[in-house]
């Protein structure tokens, strides 16, 4: 018996075109970003100076640093918590599982997209003009941006929920809000909680960046030490940030694992 | 109790129901038999209001509840909560955030009727398939339904649990409900149903 071995196939014309386009885009990006390993090699002394000035870290600012890290944590916490009601309402309006009116879903999705597409740093700059420099502006910025992101994630989780219990309650004559309350939310609660913890983790890291634009916390201290050329202080702050990020990340991962989400 | 006449329904050009009639009186247990695609489930879903028929009429005296092959309880909530949810249709929104005491009492009586009052506070996901299906029937009772539309209620159950659920449905019919069940096992239909309706595949148009 003879077995015909399929001939090796050459990549199709489409594959060649796609490859060519990808390569061209990378070349353009290389030029536009002034990507230059030579500049990096030539300027190594600058980096070496920077590092030698920053080591050893100045641990005398550790107390101040820890205090500011707690503020950063608080900004992330409040920014996440206060976005819960808004994200929940918008998610319920945006999900197929809970809203049947197409225009209603699209309106909610438009609001979520807007909040998501404006970076939290931009929101922070806007709120700084209203409430001045400080952590409160950071909290407001996170509330707005996180409502957009978390609302979308929550709406998707609701979309994926089992439609069976919803149908059963619809036959029983339950209204839309009652179905959302007694079929959709109880089913998706673990996923929503998991996504919430994930966002808390992200928001604590974002609030660090918000500090750089004046929203207080340890990001503000890092910015200050750079401006004063106190790189040894900056390294202390960065080490504290490292610990903060790892702790929040591990804690949120632990709880999410327990939730099974 | 249930009168369906001239029901027509097609999905994307495929005719599933073409003039389906069914009358079920109080106290009657009717089994729907037929091959896959003969429109058994679609007929029930139209009668329950989950699908809008293209033509024909559905009349229900009182209210109809549906029981599903996949049971469709909220697994994370207790049996009691799931049974209470049958009452949502007669509760205003502001009273449905937490189930009122009178609804909880009624739900316990419904659970007792299906023999599961002692499991009221157990999460549904922890109950066996047969127990879950009985909780779903208790939910229909808590809805105060006069008609039970059961779509393959025992197909996913082991034989012993299937017999329990079938006997429960027969008893409910004997107490005055109208029960329609889509079944896949003709022997169950012959053993329990008062009347068997055979459905054939609708002629494609």
Short mmCIF file of C-alpha atoms in Angstrom, two decimals:
data_model
loop_
_atom_site.label_atom_id
_atom_site.label_comp_id
_atom_site.label_asym_id
_atom_site.label_seq_id
_atom_site.Cartn_x
_atom_site.Cartn_y
_atom_site.Cartn_z
CA UNK A 1 0.00 0.00 0.00
CA UNK A 2 1.33 3.41 -0.93
CA UNK A 3 0.79 6.35 1.29
CA UNK A 4 0.87 9.72 -0.39
CA UNK A 5 2.79 12.19 1.65
CA UNK A 6 1.28 15.67 1.33
CA UNK A 7 3.72 18.07 -0.34
CA UNK A 8 5.15 20.77 1.80
CA UNK A 9 3.12 23.91 1.26
CA UNK A 10 4.77 27.27 0.76
CA UNK A 11 3.37 30.28 2.63
CA UNK A 12 0.53 31.88 0.70
CA UNK A 13 0.69 35.29 -0.96
CA UNK A 14 -1.36 36.71 1.93
CA UNK A 15 1.23 35.50 4.43
CA UNK A 16 4.00 37.24 2.46
CA UNK A 17 2.04 40.49 2.29
CA UNK A 18 1.23 40.41 6.01
CA UNK A 19 4.89 39.75 6.83
CA UNK A 20 6.00 42.63 4.60
CA UNK A 21 3.51 45.04 6.19
CA UNK A 22 4.57 44.03 9.71
CA UNK A 23 8.25 44.57 8.82
CA UNK A 24 7.56 47.98 7.23
CA UNK A 25 5.59 49.16 10.27
CA UNK A 26 8.46 48.12 12.54
CA UNK A 27 10.99 50.04 10.42
CA UNK A 28 8.79 53.15 10.55
CA UNK A 29 8.43 52.76 14.31
CA UNK A 30 12.19 52.32 14.70
CA UNK A 31 12.78 55.62 12.90
CA UNK A 32 9.97 57.55 14.60
CA UNK A 33 11.10 56.59 18.11
CA UNK A 34 14.75 57.41 17.30
CA UNK A 35 15.64 53.92 18.44
CA UNK A 36 19.43 53.85 18.72
CA UNK A 37 21.44 51.24 20.61
CA UNK A 38 24.55 53.31 19.75
CA UNK A 39 23.23 56.25 21.79
CA UNK A 40 22.65 53.94 24.72
CA UNK A 41 26.20 52.59 24.56
CA UNK A 42 27.71 56.05 24.11
CA UNK A 43 25.79 57.43 27.06
CA UNK A 44 26.56 54.65 29.54
CA UNK A 45 28.60 57.03 31.69
CA UNK A 46 25.52 59.10 32.39
CA UNK A 47 23.75 56.03 33.68
CA UNK A 48 26.75 54.94 35.68
CA UNK A 49 26.89 58.38 37.38
CA UNK A 50 23.21 58.18 38.09
CA UNK A 51 23.53 54.75 39.66
CA UNK A 52 26.63 55.64 41.68
CA UNK A 53 24.83 58.65 43.09
CA UNK A 54 21.77 56.61 43.93
CA UNK A 55 23.67 53.91 45.82
CA UNK A 56 23.61 53.26 48.66
CA UNK A 57 19.96 54.24 49.18
CA UNK A 58 19.34 56.96 51.76
CA UNK A 59 17.32 55.06 54.34
CA UNK A 60 16.78 58.15 56.51
CA UNK A 61 13.69 58.92 54.41
CA UNK A 62 12.25 55.46 54.96
CA UNK A 63 9.63 56.64 57.48
CA UNK A 64 8.41 59.40 55.20
CA UNK A 65 8.47 56.95 52.32
CA UNK A 66 6.32 54.39 54.11
CA UNK A 67 3.80 57.05 55.12
CA UNK A 68 3.52 58.17 51.51
CA UNK A 69 3.20 54.56 50.34
CA UNK A 70 0.20 54.15 52.62
CA UNK A 71 -1.34 57.27 51.03
CA UNK A 72 -0.73 55.72 47.60
CA UNK A 73 -2.47 52.55 48.77
CA UNK A 74 -5.38 54.61 50.12
CA UNK A 75 -5.75 56.49 46.81
CA UNK A 76 -5.97 53.17 44.96
CA UNK A 77 -8.39 51.77 47.53
CA UNK A 78 -10.84 54.69 47.54
CA UNK A 79 -10.55 55.09 43.78
CA UNK A 80 -11.60 51.46 43.38
CA UNK A 81 -14.30 51.39 46.08
CA UNK A 82 -16.07 54.58 45.04
CA UNK A 83 -16.22 53.43 41.43
CA UNK A 84 -18.22 50.30 42.42
CA UNK A 85 -21.75 51.85 42.33
CA UNK A 86 -21.15 53.65 39.02
CA UNK A 87 -19.49 50.64 37.41
CA UNK A 88 -22.32 48.38 38.61
CA UNK A 89 -25.12 50.57 37.25
CA UNK A 90 -23.36 51.08 33.91
CA UNK A 91 -22.47 47.36 33.64
CA UNK A 92 -26.09 46.37 34.26
CA UNK A 93 -27.20 48.83 31.57
CA UNK A 94 -24.48 47.70 29.15
CA UNK A 95 -24.94 43.93 29.41
CA UNK A 96 -27.14 41.88 27.09
CA UNK A 97 -28.06 39.76 30.09
CA UNK A 98 -29.75 42.61 31.94
CA UNK A 99 -30.78 45.23 29.37
CA UNK A 100 -32.84 44.32 26.34
CA UNK A 101 -33.14 47.81 24.83
CA UNK A 102 -30.38 48.13 22.24
CA UNK A 103 -30.19 51.93 22.52
CA UNK A 104 -29.83 51.66 26.31
CA UNK A 105 -26.95 49.22 26.00
CA UNK A 106 -25.24 51.35 23.40
CA UNK A 107 -25.58 54.52 25.45
CA UNK A 108 -24.08 52.78 28.50
CA UNK A 109 -21.28 51.32 26.39
CA UNK A 110 -20.51 54.76 24.95
CA UNK A 111 -20.16 56.23 28.44
CA UNK A 112 -17.92 53.34 29.51
CA UNK A 113 -15.75 53.69 26.41
CA UNK A 114 -15.32 57.40 27.02
CA UNK A 115 -14.30 56.92 30.67
CA UNK A 116 -11.93 54.14 29.66
CA UNK A 117 -10.28 56.02 26.81
CA UNK A 118 -9.38 59.08 28.89
CA UNK A 119 -6.22 58.03 30.78
CA UNK A 120 -6.35 58.40 34.56
CA UNK A 121 -3.41 60.81 34.39
CA UNK A 122 -5.48 63.16 32.22
CA UNK A 123 -8.40 62.92 34.64
CA UNK A 124 -5.95 63.70 37.45
CA UNK A 125 -4.69 66.84 35.69
CA UNK A 126 -8.30 67.96 35.19
CA UNK A 127 -9.23 67.39 38.84
CA UNK A 128 -6.07 69.07 40.10
CA UNK A 129 -7.41 72.28 38.55
CA UNK A 130 -10.64 71.80 40.53
CA UNK A 131 -9.53 70.53 43.93
CA UNK A 132 -5.85 71.45 43.87
CA UNK A 133 -2.76 69.27 44.17
CA UNK A 134 -3.15 66.32 46.48
CA UNK A 135 -4.44 62.78 46.94
CA UNK A 136 -8.12 63.75 46.53
CA UNK A 137 -7.54 64.62 42.86
CA UNK A 138 -5.96 61.18 42.44
CA UNK A 139 -8.95 59.44 44.01
CA UNK A 140 -11.36 61.28 41.70
CA UNK A 141 -9.25 60.44 38.66
CA UNK A 142 -9.23 56.74 39.55
CA UNK A 143 -12.99 56.72 40.21
CA UNK A 144 -13.66 58.05 36.72
CA UNK A 145 -11.20 55.91 34.81
CA UNK A 146 -11.83 52.74 36.81
CA UNK A 147 -15.59 53.06 36.34
CA UNK A 148 -14.96 52.78 32.61
CA UNK A 149 -12.64 49.79 32.80
CA UNK A 150 -14.37 47.85 35.56
CA UNK A 151 -17.84 48.58 34.13
CA UNK A 152 -16.79 47.01 30.85
CA UNK A 153 -15.20 43.96 32.51
CA UNK A 154 -18.28 43.47 34.68
CA UNK A 155 -20.65 43.82 31.72
CA UNK A 156 -18.68 41.14 29.88
CA UNK A 157 -18.85 38.82 32.88
CA UNK A 158 -22.64 39.31 32.97
CA UNK A 159 -22.88 38.68 29.21
CA UNK A 160 -21.26 35.30 29.72
CA UNK A 161 -23.53 34.25 32.57
CA UNK A 162 -25.85 31.29 32.02
CA UNK A 163 -29.11 32.41 30.41
CA UNK A 164 -31.06 29.46 31.84
CA UNK A 165 -31.90 30.90 35.27
CA UNK A 166 -32.81 34.19 33.56
CA UNK A 167 -35.30 32.41 31.33
CA UNK A 168 -36.77 30.48 34.25
CA UNK A 169 -37.45 33.73 36.13
CA UNK A 170 -38.82 35.41 33.03
CA UNK A 171 -41.41 32.64 32.71
CA UNK A 172 -42.25 33.21 36.38
CA UNK A 173 -43.11 36.80 35.49
CA UNK A 174 -40.10 38.51 37.05
CA UNK A 175 -39.22 41.99 35.78
CA UNK A 176 -35.86 42.95 34.29
CA UNK A 177 -34.45 44.44 37.50
CA UNK A 178 -35.70 41.42 39.49
CA UNK A 179 -33.98 39.05 37.07
CA UNK A 180 -30.76 41.06 37.36
CA UNK A 181 -31.02 40.94 41.14
CA UNK A 182 -31.94 37.29 41.60
CA UNK A 183 -30.49 35.46 38.59
CA UNK A 184 -27.62 37.45 37.07
CA UNK A 185 -25.91 39.02 40.09
CA UNK A 186 -25.85 35.93 42.34
CA UNK A 187 -24.37 33.94 39.45
CA UNK A 188 -21.61 36.38 38.53
CA UNK A 189 -20.73 37.68 41.99
CA UNK A 190 -17.48 35.68 42.33
CA UNK A 191 -16.29 36.90 38.91
CA UNK A 192 -17.18 40.49 39.78
CA UNK A 193 -15.27 40.24 43.05
CA UNK A 194 -12.26 38.74 41.28
CA UNK A 195 -12.25 41.54 38.70
CA UNK A 196 -12.61 44.10 41.50
CA UNK A 197 -9.49 42.78 43.23
CA UNK A 198 -7.61 42.74 39.97
CA UNK A 199 -8.56 46.39 39.42
CA UNK A 200 -7.52 47.28 42.98
CA UNK A 201 -4.13 45.84 42.19
CA UNK A 202 -3.87 47.87 38.96
CA UNK A 203 -5.20 51.03 40.60
CA UNK A 204 -2.65 50.98 43.42
CA UNK A 205 0.04 50.89 40.74
CA UNK A 206 -1.69 53.68 38.78
CA UNK A 207 -1.97 55.88 41.85
CA UNK A 208 1.82 55.82 41.93
CA UNK A 209 1.92 57.42 38.48
CA UNK A 210 -0.79 59.86 39.56
CA UNK A 211 1.56 60.96 42.33
CA UNK A 212 4.03 62.05 39.66
CA UNK A 213 1.51 64.59 38.34
CA UNK A 214 0.81 65.98 41.79
CA UNK A 215 -1.77 63.65 43.29
CA UNK A 216 0.31 63.00 46.38
CA UNK A 217 1.52 59.71 47.76
CA UNK A 218 4.87 58.11 47.08
CA UNK A 219 4.84 59.03 43.38
CA UNK A 220 5.03 62.65 44.48
CA UNK A 221 8.08 61.92 46.63
CA UNK A 222 9.81 60.13 43.76
CA UNK A 223 9.19 63.13 41.53
CA UNK A 224 10.52 65.47 44.20
CA UNK A 225 13.74 63.53 44.77
CA UNK A 226 14.42 63.44 41.03
CA UNK A 227 13.95 67.20 40.80
CA UNK A 228 16.35 67.72 43.72
CA UNK A 229 18.87 65.23 42.25
CA UNK A 230 18.56 63.16 45.45
CA UNK A 231 18.75 59.82 43.64
CA UNK A 232 19.70 57.98 46.83
CA UNK A 233 16.35 59.03 48.34
CA UNK A 234 14.58 58.03 45.14
CA UNK A 235 15.96 54.48 45.36
CA UNK A 236 14.56 54.12 48.88
CA UNK A 237 11.14 55.20 47.61
CA UNK A 238 11.34 52.78 44.70
CA UNK A 239 12.22 49.90 47.02
CA UNK A 240 9.18 50.74 49.15
CA UNK A 241 7.04 50.82 46.00
CA UNK A 242 8.39 47.43 45.02
CA UNK A 243 7.33 45.97 48.37
CA UNK A 244 3.91 47.67 48.18
CA UNK A 245 3.21 46.38 44.67
CA UNK A 246 4.29 42.84 45.49
CA UNK A 247 2.20 42.76 48.68
CA UNK A 248 -0.96 44.07 46.99
CA UNK A 249 -0.45 41.77 44.01
CA UNK A 250 0.03 38.69 46.19
CA UNK A 251 -2.89 39.56 48.48
CA UNK A 252 -5.25 40.08 45.57
CA UNK A 253 -4.06 36.90 43.85
CA UNK A 254 -4.59 34.97 47.07
CA UNK A 255 -8.15 36.18 47.57
CA UNK A 256 -9.00 35.66 43.90
CA UNK A 257 -7.78 32.09 44.11
CA UNK A 258 -9.97 31.50 47.14
CA UNK A 259 -12.95 32.90 45.23
CA UNK A 260 -12.20 30.58 42.35
CA UNK A 261 -12.50 33.47 39.92
CA UNK B 1 -56.19 25.20 31.34
CA UNK B 2 -53.81 25.44 28.37
CA UNK B 3 -55.02 25.92 24.81
CA UNK B 4 -52.57 26.26 21.97
CA UNK B 5 -53.92 26.49 18.46
CA UNK B 6 -52.47 26.89 15.00
CA UNK B 7 -49.00 27.59 16.36
CA UNK B 8 -46.47 28.44 13.65
CA UNK B 9 -42.80 29.17 14.13
CA UNK B 10 -39.79 29.14 11.85
CA UNK B 11 -36.16 29.95 12.49
CA UNK B 12 -34.25 31.45 9.57
CA UNK B 13 -36.50 29.93 6.92
CA UNK B 14 -36.70 26.50 8.60
CA UNK B 15 -40.24 25.75 9.65
CA UNK B 16 -40.31 24.09 13.05
CA UNK B 17 -43.99 24.35 13.88
CA UNK B 18 -46.68 24.47 11.27
CA UNK B 19 -50.14 24.66 12.79
CA UNK B 20 -49.61 22.93 16.13
CA UNK B 21 -52.66 22.44 18.36
CA UNK B 22 -52.75 21.29 21.97
CA UNK B 23 -55.38 21.46 24.69
CA UNK B 24 -54.58 20.36 28.19
CA UNK B 25 -57.22 20.33 30.91
CA UNK B 26 -56.72 20.73 34.62
CA UNK B 27 -55.73 17.41 36.16
CA UNK B 28 -54.24 16.13 32.93
CA UNK B 29 -50.69 14.96 32.25
CA UNK B 30 -49.79 15.11 28.57
CA UNK B 31 -46.53 13.82 27.15
CA UNK B 32 -45.02 15.21 23.95
CA UNK B 33 -42.98 12.70 22.01
CA UNK B 34 -41.20 13.04 18.72
CA UNK B 35 -37.81 13.03 17.01
CA UNK B 36 -35.25 15.80 17.40
CA UNK B 37 -36.23 18.90 15.48
CA UNK B 38 -39.94 18.13 15.56
CA UNK B 39 -40.56 21.32 17.52
CA UNK B 40 -41.42 19.86 20.95
CA UNK B 41 -39.25 22.30 22.86
CA UNK B 42 -40.20 25.20 20.61
CA UNK B 43 -43.87 24.51 21.27
CA UNK B 44 -43.27 24.62 25.03
CA UNK B 45 -41.14 27.75 24.76
CA UNK B 46 -43.87 29.47 22.77
CA UNK B 47 -46.46 28.42 25.35
CA UNK B 48 -44.22 29.78 28.12
CA UNK B 49 -43.69 33.06 26.32
CA UNK B 50 -39.95 32.55 25.82
CA UNK B 51 -40.42 32.56 22.03
CA UNK B 52 -42.83 34.68 20.06
CA UNK B 53 -44.76 32.48 17.62
CA UNK B 54 -45.09 33.62 14.01
CA UNK B 55 -48.75 32.75 14.13
CA UNK B 56 -51.42 31.02 16.19
CA UNK B 57 -52.54 31.61 19.75
CA UNK B 58 -51.60 30.55 23.26
CA UNK B 59 -54.11 30.77 26.08
CA UNK B 60 -53.22 29.95 29.65
CA UNK B 61 -55.70 30.17 32.47
CA UNK B 62 -53.68 31.43 35.43
CA UNK B 63 -49.95 31.22 35.03
CA UNK B 64 -47.55 28.73 33.44
CA UNK B 65 -44.19 27.72 34.88
CA UNK B 66 -41.41 25.99 33.04
CA UNK B 67 -39.15 23.16 34.15
CA UNK B 68 -35.98 22.60 32.13
CA UNK B 69 -33.74 19.67 31.29
CA UNK B 70 -30.78 21.71 32.54
CA UNK B 71 -32.83 22.69 35.61
CA UNK B 72 -31.65 26.32 35.59
CA UNK B 73 -31.45 27.07 39.27
CA UNK B 74 -28.93 29.57 40.61
CA UNK B 75 -26.42 27.07 41.97
CA UNK B 76 -24.77 29.45 44.42
CA UNK B 77 -28.02 30.29 46.21
CA UNK B 78 -29.96 28.17 48.65
CA UNK B 79 -32.87 25.96 47.66
CA UNK B 80 -35.13 28.32 49.63
CA UNK B 81 -33.95 31.41 47.73
CA UNK B 82 -34.41 29.63 44.42
CA UNK B 83 -37.95 28.60 45.33
CA UNK B 84 -38.76 32.13 46.53
CA UNK B 85 -37.72 33.47 43.12
CA UNK B 86 -40.84 31.82 41.69
CA UNK B 87 -42.86 34.46 43.55
CA UNK B 88 -41.07 37.42 41.93
CA UNK B 89 -43.86 37.90 39.40
CA UNK B 90 -46.27 39.01 42.14
CA UNK B 91 -43.75 41.00 44.22
CA UNK B 92 -43.16 44.70 43.57
CA UNK B 93 -39.50 45.57 43.06
CA UNK B 94 -39.07 47.22 46.46
CA UNK B 95 -40.22 44.04 48.24
CA UNK B 96 -38.04 41.76 46.15
CA UNK B 97 -34.60 42.88 47.32
CA UNK B 98 -34.93 40.50 50.25
CA UNK B 99 -37.73 37.94 50.14
CA UNK B 100 -40.49 38.84 52.63
CA UNK B 101 -41.30 36.42 55.43
CA UNK B 102 -44.66 35.33 53.96
CA UNK B 103 -42.95 34.35 50.70
CA UNK B 104 -40.29 32.42 52.60
CA UNK B 105 -42.98 30.55 54.52
CA UNK B 106 -44.81 29.70 51.31
CA UNK B 107 -41.52 28.59 49.73
CA UNK B 108 -40.83 26.23 52.64
CA UNK B 109 -44.28 24.68 52.16
CA UNK B 110 -43.51 24.23 48.44
CA UNK B 111 -40.19 22.59 49.30
CA UNK B 112 -42.01 20.37 51.77
CA UNK B 113 -44.43 19.36 48.99
CA UNK B 114 -41.49 18.05 46.92
CA UNK B 115 -39.96 16.40 49.99
CA UNK B 116 -36.99 18.72 50.43
CA UNK B 117 -37.97 20.99 53.34
CA UNK B 118 -34.95 19.73 55.29
CA UNK B 119 -32.58 20.90 52.53
CA UNK B 120 -33.99 24.45 52.38
CA UNK B 121 -30.79 26.19 53.43
CA UNK B 122 -28.46 24.12 51.30
CA UNK B 123 -26.89 25.64 48.22
CA UNK B 124 -28.49 24.16 45.11
CA UNK B 125 -25.15 23.26 43.56
CA UNK B 126 -24.64 20.82 46.45
CA UNK B 127 -27.88 18.93 45.77
CA UNK B 128 -28.13 15.94 43.44
CA UNK B 129 -29.64 16.34 39.98
CA UNK B 130 -32.93 14.80 41.03
CA UNK B 131 -33.14 17.01 44.11
CA UNK B 132 -32.37 20.07 42.00
CA UNK B 133 -35.15 19.23 39.58
CA UNK B 134 -37.56 18.88 42.51
CA UNK B 135 -36.43 22.30 43.78
CA UNK B 136 -37.20 23.65 40.29
CA UNK B 137 -40.68 22.13 40.54
CA UNK B 138 -41.07 23.72 43.98
CA UNK B 139 -40.17 27.03 42.34
CA UNK B 140 -43.03 26.45 39.90
CA UNK B 141 -45.34 25.77 42.86
CA UNK B 142 -44.23 28.96 44.58
CA UNK B 143 -45.14 30.75 41.35
CA UNK B 144 -48.69 29.39 42.02
CA UNK B 145 -48.67 28.08 38.46
CA UNK B 146 -51.67 26.22 37.11
CA UNK B 147 -49.73 24.84 34.18
CA UNK B 148 -46.32 23.16 34.28
CA UNK B 149 -44.40 23.02 31.01
CA UNK B 150 -41.58 20.51 31.46
CA UNK B 151 -38.93 20.35 28.75
CA UNK B 152 -37.22 16.96 29.07
CA UNK B 153 -37.39 17.16 32.87
CA UNK B 154 -35.76 13.78 33.45
CA UNK B 155 -33.35 13.37 30.52
CA UNK B 156 -30.35 14.38 32.62
CA UNK B 157 -31.32 12.30 35.66
CA UNK B 158 -30.50 8.77 36.73
CA UNK B 159 -33.43 6.31 36.46
CA UNK B 160 -34.32 6.41 40.16
CA UNK B 161 -34.39 10.21 40.30
CA UNK B 162 -36.31 10.25 37.02
CA UNK B 163 -39.05 8.07 38.53
CA UNK B 164 -39.27 10.36 41.57
CA UNK B 165 -39.66 13.45 39.39
CA UNK B 166 -42.21 11.77 37.09
CA UNK B 167 -44.28 10.62 40.06
CA UNK B 168 -44.19 14.12 41.48
CA UNK B 169 -45.45 15.57 38.19
CA UNK B 170 -48.25 12.97 38.04
CA UNK B 171 -49.28 13.78 41.62
CA UNK B 172 -49.38 17.50 40.81
CA UNK B 173 -51.63 16.75 37.83
CA UNK B 174 -53.85 14.70 40.13
CA UNK B 175 -54.08 17.74 42.43
CA UNK B 176 -55.50 19.77 39.55
CA UNK B 177 -52.59 21.15 37.60
CA UNK B 178 -52.17 20.82 33.85
CA UNK B 179 -48.81 19.23 33.09
CA UNK B 180 -47.16 19.00 29.68
CA UNK B 181 -43.84 17.19 29.49
CA UNK B 182 -41.52 16.72 26.55
CA UNK B 183 -40.09 13.24 26.99
CA UNK B 184 -37.47 11.24 25.16
CA UNK B 185 -38.28 7.88 26.67
CA UNK B 186 -41.56 6.46 25.26
CA UNK B 187 -41.77 3.93 28.11
CA UNK B 188 -41.88 6.75 30.70
CA UNK B 189 -44.60 8.46 28.67
CA UNK B 190 -46.66 5.27 28.45
CA UNK B 191 -46.28 4.58 32.12
CA UNK B 192 -47.13 8.04 33.47
CA UNK B 193 -48.94 10.20 30.93
CA UNK B 194 -52.71 10.31 30.54
CA UNK B 195 -52.30 11.18 26.89
CA UNK B 196 -49.41 11.11 24.43
CA UNK B 197 -49.05 13.61 21.62
CA UNK B 198 -46.71 12.48 18.84
CA UNK B 199 -45.00 15.28 16.97
CA UNK B 200 -43.60 14.89 13.49
CA UNK B 201 -41.02 16.98 11.73
CA UNK B 202 -42.79 19.88 10.08
CA UNK B 203 -42.74 19.82 6.30
CA UNK B 204 -40.12 22.22 5.01
CA UNK B 205 -41.60 25.07 2.97
#
